[in-house]
Structures are given as C-alpha cells and as structure tokens.
Amino acid sequence: MDWSIQQIAKLAGTTSRTLRHYGELGLLPATRIGSNGYRHYDERALVRLQRILLLRELGLGLTQIGEILERETDERRALEAHLEWLRGEQDRIARQIAAVAGTIHGLDGEEELMAEKMFDGFDNTQYKEEVEQRWGRDAYARGDAWWCGMTDDERTAWQEQTAALSRDWTAAAEAGVDPASEEAQELARRHVEWLTGIPGTPAGDRGDVKGYVLGLGEMYVADERFARNYGGAEGATFVRDALRLYADRSL
C-alpha cells in the first residue's frame, strides 16, 4: 500500500512542494513515481517522514537531519529515544496546565491559591541575565513590564503572531525560496514590524533599527537556540540573508 504526495502532504500538515524538496535533498525519496509523474510513498517512507518532522520540531536543519538519518538507521531505537523526550515535554506541559487550572479555581474561590504551585513548569526569567548582559538592565525591565502589562488576549495574540512568523519563515526556507524574492522580503518586512513592537530594544525604541536587525540576523545563525525557531541553521541563514537585503533596501 502507498499514498500519493498530495495525500501525504495533507496528512502530515505540510505541502507537496516541501516533500519534493525533501526528495531532491535525498531525505525522503519517493517509493515510486506513477505514470502521471506523481510521487507515491509506502509505509517505510512514512516512518522516515515522521522522523524528519520530529527532528524539525527540535530545530535541526535539513543537513543535520540527513546526517542523523544516515547515522541512526535503527528506526525503532531512534523513535523510542524521541518518544522519551516527548513524554518529558508532555510532563512539563501537564504541570503548566495543572498550575493554570489551579489558578483559575483559586480565582473562582474553589480552592486556595498556592504560590509554590502556580509556576510549576514555568521559568519566566531564564534569559534575564543574558538579556541584561547583551542590552542592559533597562532593556530587560522594560520588556518584562511590557509583557506583564498585557492582557491575556493581547499576550495570546502576540504569541500567535510570533508563531505564525516562525512557521512562515521555516516553510519558505524549506521550499528553497530566494532571500531576494518578493515572498522573502515580505516576511522580512513583517519581521521588522514585529521587532519594532517590542519596547526596550533599539527597534522598539526607534534607535539603530538597521544595526539591530543585522545583528539579530547574525545571532539567529550563530546561536542554535534562535536558529531552532527557523528550522535550524539553514533556515536561520535564509532569515539572516533576507533581513540583510531588506535592511539595506528599506532601513
């Protein structure tokens, strides 16, 4: 039994273009190609695609994923290791859910609010020291005050905007979009608009916006924590190059 590229794209929540790109890179060869030129994938290919998508969730670039797939040929063992990591994340998220649910019950008067339980699974200050070292205490304080001053709806909307931007960057990078293209430059415009909405930064304070954007682009590539937001080093490089072109033309 096999599935067409359109069926797999729909099931996996991706695009035929992305799957073809994976095939061109040797990550996901088609099991067979029909007389109409359509690619088809069997069960083993689906297992391989699941591994690719799981590794993408970890922020790995396509080159790194290819190396891992070539090195770790025991699919069951690799999936078992990833399952263990997912269960750890599941536990962390479950703790956050319980903490928030407990807060709601406390606000409703159903149970006593307990500070030691309210923040289980959270770490709101994990980057405080790093931010202060890079941009100063005032930058962190203003950013933190801005975040804490948001309503729940505003915070959710901002998070959704951030996630959508990250997804669109990653999809464009995976599809091999040219950084100079209209599509990539529109993403760069959105990215700069997003940055200028964060107070305490040169972009948010309308300072050296160009220098800040160029510096962040380099940081995205150099720091894997940032690169992870764009699909890994390859995606971050694409973002940096697009931002650099946009900055030179528009900032």
Short mmCIF file of C-alpha atoms in Angstrom, two decimals:
data_model
loop_
_atom_site.label_atom_id
_atom_site.label_comp_id
_atom_site.label_asym_id
_atom_site.label_seq_id
_atom_site.Cartn_x
_atom_site.Cartn_y
_atom_site.Cartn_z
CA MET A 1 0.00 0.00 0.00
CA ASP A 2 1.20 3.50 -0.74
CA TRP A 3 -0.04 7.08 -0.71
CA SER A 4 0.21 9.91 -3.20
CA ILE A 5 2.26 13.02 -2.46
CA GLN A 6 -0.94 15.06 -2.11
CA GLN A 7 -2.36 12.60 0.44
CA ILE A 8 0.83 12.59 2.50
CA ALA A 9 1.12 16.39 2.41
CA LYS A 10 -2.42 16.71 3.75
CA LEU A 11 -1.95 14.07 6.44
CA ALA A 12 1.38 15.49 7.60
CA GLY A 13 0.23 19.12 7.54
CA THR A 14 2.86 20.13 5.03
CA THR A 15 2.96 20.83 1.28
CA SER A 16 3.77 18.82 -1.83
CA ARG A 17 6.45 21.39 -2.57
CA THR A 18 8.17 20.68 0.74
CA LEU A 19 8.00 16.91 0.18
CA ARG A 20 9.52 17.29 -3.27
CA HIS A 21 12.27 19.42 -1.75
CA TYR A 22 12.97 16.67 0.80
CA GLY A 23 13.20 14.24 -2.10
CA GLU A 24 15.63 16.45 -4.01
CA LEU A 25 17.87 16.56 -0.94
CA GLY A 26 17.75 12.78 -0.60
CA LEU A 27 15.94 12.95 2.73
CA LEU A 28 12.71 11.39 1.50
CA PRO A 29 12.94 9.62 -1.87
CA ALA A 30 9.62 8.64 -3.41
CA THR A 31 8.89 4.92 -3.22
CA ARG A 32 7.65 5.01 -6.80
CA ILE A 33 6.63 7.50 -9.43
CA GLY A 34 3.37 6.86 -11.26
CA SER A 35 2.80 7.08 -15.00
CA ASN A 36 1.33 10.53 -14.43
CA GLY A 37 4.57 11.69 -12.76
CA TYR A 38 3.08 11.78 -9.26
CA ARG A 39 5.24 10.59 -6.38
CA HIS A 40 4.00 7.85 -4.07
CA TYR A 41 5.24 6.78 -0.63
CA ASP A 42 4.96 3.45 1.19
CA GLU A 43 4.80 2.73 4.93
CA ARG A 44 8.56 2.82 5.39
CA ALA A 45 8.71 6.23 3.73
CA LEU A 46 6.01 7.45 6.12
CA VAL A 47 8.08 6.32 9.09
CA ARG A 48 11.04 8.24 7.66
CA LEU A 49 8.89 11.34 7.16
CA GLN A 50 7.69 11.11 10.75
CA ARG A 51 11.30 11.09 11.92
CA ILE A 52 12.11 14.08 9.70
CA LEU A 53 9.21 16.08 11.11
CA LEU A 54 10.08 15.14 14.69
CA LEU A 55 13.66 16.29 14.18
CA ARG A 56 12.42 19.51 12.60
CA GLU A 57 10.43 20.13 15.79
CA LEU A 58 13.74 20.02 17.66
CA GLY A 59 15.01 22.83 15.47
CA LEU A 60 17.50 20.81 13.45
CA GLY A 61 18.43 21.89 9.93
CA LEU A 62 17.89 19.64 6.94
CA THR A 63 21.60 18.91 6.59
CA GLN A 64 21.77 17.79 10.23
CA ILE A 65 18.65 15.68 9.79
CA GLY A 66 20.18 13.95 6.77
CA GLU A 67 23.29 13.11 8.79
CA ILE A 68 21.20 11.74 11.65
CA LEU A 69 19.05 9.59 9.36
CA GLU A 70 22.16 8.20 7.71
CA ARG A 71 23.84 7.51 11.03
CA GLU A 72 20.88 6.25 13.06
CA THR A 73 19.46 3.54 10.84
CA ASP A 74 17.65 1.69 13.63
CA GLU A 75 14.31 3.44 13.26
CA ARG A 76 12.70 1.80 16.27
CA ARG A 77 15.50 2.78 18.62
CA ALA A 78 15.55 6.35 17.30
CA LEU A 79 11.80 6.71 17.70
CA GLU A 80 11.94 5.25 21.22
CA ALA A 81 14.51 7.90 22.19
CA HIS A 82 12.38 10.65 20.72
CA LEU A 83 9.29 9.27 22.45
CA GLU A 84 11.09 9.53 25.77
CA TRP A 85 11.84 13.20 25.07
CA LEU A 86 8.23 13.86 24.04
CA ARG A 87 6.97 12.33 27.27
CA GLY A 88 9.24 14.67 29.20
CA GLU A 89 7.74 17.61 27.35
CA GLN A 90 4.28 16.19 27.95
CA ASP A 91 5.00 16.12 31.69
CA ARG A 92 6.24 19.72 31.65
CA ILE A 93 3.17 20.93 29.75
CA ALA A 94 0.87 18.90 32.01
CA ARG A 95 2.42 20.66 35.02
CA GLN A 96 1.78 24.03 33.39
CA ILE A 97 -1.84 23.05 32.65
CA ALA A 98 -2.36 21.98 36.25
CA ALA A 99 -0.81 25.21 37.50
CA VAL A 100 -3.06 27.38 35.35
CA ALA A 101 -6.16 25.31 36.17
CA GLY A 102 -5.36 25.67 39.87
CA THR A 103 -5.08 29.43 39.48
CA ILE A 104 -8.48 29.57 37.78
CA HIS A 105 -10.05 27.51 40.56
CA GLY A 106 -8.43 29.83 43.08
CA LEU A 107 -9.83 32.91 41.34
CA ASP A 108 -13.25 31.28 41.42
CA GLY A 109 -12.88 30.65 45.15
CA GLU A 110 -12.92 26.88 44.71
CA GLU A 111 -9.51 26.37 46.29
CA GLU A 112 -6.74 28.39 47.92
CA LEU A 113 -4.14 29.96 45.65
CA MET A 114 -0.72 28.50 46.41
CA ALA A 115 2.26 30.41 45.07
CA GLU A 116 4.54 27.37 45.07
CA LYS A 117 2.18 25.61 42.67
CA MET A 118 1.25 28.49 40.39
CA PHE A 119 4.53 28.48 38.49
CA ASP A 120 5.23 24.77 38.25
CA GLY A 121 6.61 24.08 34.77
CA PHE A 122 7.41 27.76 34.13
CA ASP A 123 10.68 29.68 34.08
CA ASN A 124 9.91 33.29 33.25
CA THR A 125 13.42 34.62 33.98
CA GLN A 126 15.62 32.03 32.33
CA TYR A 127 17.05 34.63 29.90
CA LYS A 128 17.08 37.60 32.30
CA GLU A 129 20.84 37.58 32.95
CA GLU A 130 21.68 37.11 29.28
CA VAL A 131 19.39 39.93 28.14
CA GLU A 132 20.85 42.27 30.75
CA GLN A 133 24.39 41.43 29.65
CA ARG A 134 23.62 41.98 25.97
CA TRP A 135 21.35 45.02 26.11
CA GLY A 136 21.35 46.29 29.69
CA ARG A 137 19.09 46.07 32.73
CA ASP A 138 16.74 48.73 31.41
CA ALA A 139 16.03 46.68 28.29
CA TYR A 140 15.02 43.65 30.33
CA ALA A 141 12.99 45.69 32.82
CA ARG A 142 11.05 47.50 30.11
CA GLY A 143 10.44 44.34 28.13
CA ASP A 144 9.31 42.49 31.23
CA ALA A 145 6.98 45.34 32.23
CA TRP A 146 5.52 45.39 28.72
CA TRP A 147 4.89 41.63 28.81
CA CYS A 148 3.41 41.61 32.30
CA GLY A 149 1.22 44.60 31.45
CA MET A 150 -0.52 42.82 28.60
CA THR A 151 -3.98 41.38 28.94
CA ASP A 152 -4.35 37.63 28.39
CA ASP A 153 -5.86 38.27 24.96
CA GLU A 154 -3.02 40.60 23.96
CA ARG A 155 -0.41 38.12 25.11
CA THR A 156 -2.10 35.29 23.21
CA ALA A 157 -2.35 37.40 20.05
CA TRP A 158 1.35 38.29 20.26
CA GLN A 159 2.34 34.66 20.75
CA GLU A 160 0.21 33.64 17.76
CA GLN A 161 1.81 36.35 15.63
CA THR A 162 5.27 35.15 16.66
CA ALA A 163 4.46 31.50 15.96
CA ALA A 164 2.95 32.33 12.56
CA LEU A 165 6.03 34.32 11.57
CA SER A 166 8.32 31.47 12.61
CA ARG A 167 6.22 28.92 10.68
CA ASP A 168 6.20 31.08 7.55
CA TRP A 169 9.97 31.63 7.67
CA THR A 170 10.57 27.89 8.11
CA ALA A 171 8.22 26.93 5.30
CA ALA A 172 9.83 29.41 2.92
CA ALA A 173 13.32 28.16 3.81
CA GLU A 174 12.30 24.54 3.31
CA ALA A 175 10.79 25.39 -0.06
CA GLY A 176 14.04 26.95 -1.25
CA VAL A 177 12.65 30.48 -1.60
CA ASP A 178 15.20 33.08 -2.76
CA PRO A 179 16.02 35.57 0.06
CA ALA A 180 15.74 38.37 -2.51
CA SER A 181 12.30 37.28 -3.70
CA GLU A 182 9.12 39.25 -3.05
CA GLU A 183 7.90 36.48 -0.73
CA ALA A 184 11.03 36.54 1.43
CA GLN A 185 11.15 40.33 1.52
CA GLU A 186 7.54 40.47 2.70
CA LEU A 187 8.50 38.10 5.52
CA ALA A 188 11.41 40.40 6.35
CA ARG A 189 9.04 43.39 6.47
CA ARG A 190 6.73 41.51 8.84
CA HIS A 191 9.73 40.52 10.97
CA VAL A 192 10.93 44.10 11.34
CA GLU A 193 7.39 45.24 12.12
CA TRP A 194 7.25 42.55 14.81
CA LEU A 195 10.58 43.65 16.29
CA THR A 196 9.57 47.31 16.43
CA GLY A 197 6.61 46.34 18.61
CA ILE A 198 8.86 45.20 21.47
CA PRO A 199 9.87 48.05 23.84
CA GLY A 200 13.31 48.21 25.39
CA THR A 201 15.10 47.23 22.18
CA PRO A 202 16.73 49.52 19.59
CA ALA A 203 13.97 48.53 17.17
CA GLY A 204 11.18 49.14 19.67
CA ASP A 205 12.69 52.49 20.70
CA ARG A 206 13.28 53.50 17.05
CA GLY A 207 17.03 53.69 17.59
CA ASP A 208 19.54 51.99 15.31
CA VAL A 209 16.92 49.69 13.79
CA LYS A 210 19.11 48.64 10.87
CA GLY A 211 22.06 47.73 13.07
CA TYR A 212 19.80 45.86 15.45
CA VAL A 213 18.15 43.85 12.66
CA LEU A 214 21.50 42.98 11.09
CA GLY A 215 22.91 41.96 14.46
CA LEU A 216 19.93 39.76 15.24
CA GLY A 217 20.22 38.09 11.86
CA GLU A 218 23.78 37.07 12.66
CA MET A 219 22.71 35.91 16.12
CA TYR A 220 19.99 33.71 14.63
CA VAL A 221 22.68 31.82 12.72
CA ALA A 222 25.30 31.73 15.47
CA ASP A 223 23.04 30.67 18.37
CA GLU A 224 21.22 27.37 17.91
CA ARG A 225 18.52 28.43 20.37
CA PHE A 226 17.47 31.16 17.96
CA ALA A 227 18.12 29.04 14.86
CA ARG A 228 15.68 26.47 16.24
CA ASN A 229 12.84 28.95 15.68
CA TYR A 230 13.51 28.88 11.95
CA GLY A 231 14.12 25.19 11.37
CA GLY A 232 17.82 25.12 12.27
CA ALA A 233 20.99 26.67 10.87
CA GLU A 234 19.87 26.55 7.23
CA GLY A 235 16.59 28.27 7.98
CA ALA A 236 18.30 30.87 10.16
CA THR A 237 20.78 31.60 7.36
CA PHE A 238 17.87 32.19 4.99
CA VAL A 239 16.26 34.57 7.52
CA ARG A 240 19.54 36.44 8.03
CA ASP A 241 20.12 36.87 4.30
CA ALA A 242 16.57 38.08 3.69
CA LEU A 243 16.75 40.51 6.61
CA ARG A 244 20.12 41.81 5.40
CA LEU A 245 18.72 42.56 1.95
CA TYR A 246 15.64 44.19 3.44
CA ALA A 247 17.72 46.31 5.83
CA ASP A 248 19.98 47.54 3.02
CA ARG A 249 16.99 48.49 0.89
CA SER A 250 14.49 49.79 3.40
CA LEU A 251 16.10 50.73 6.72
#
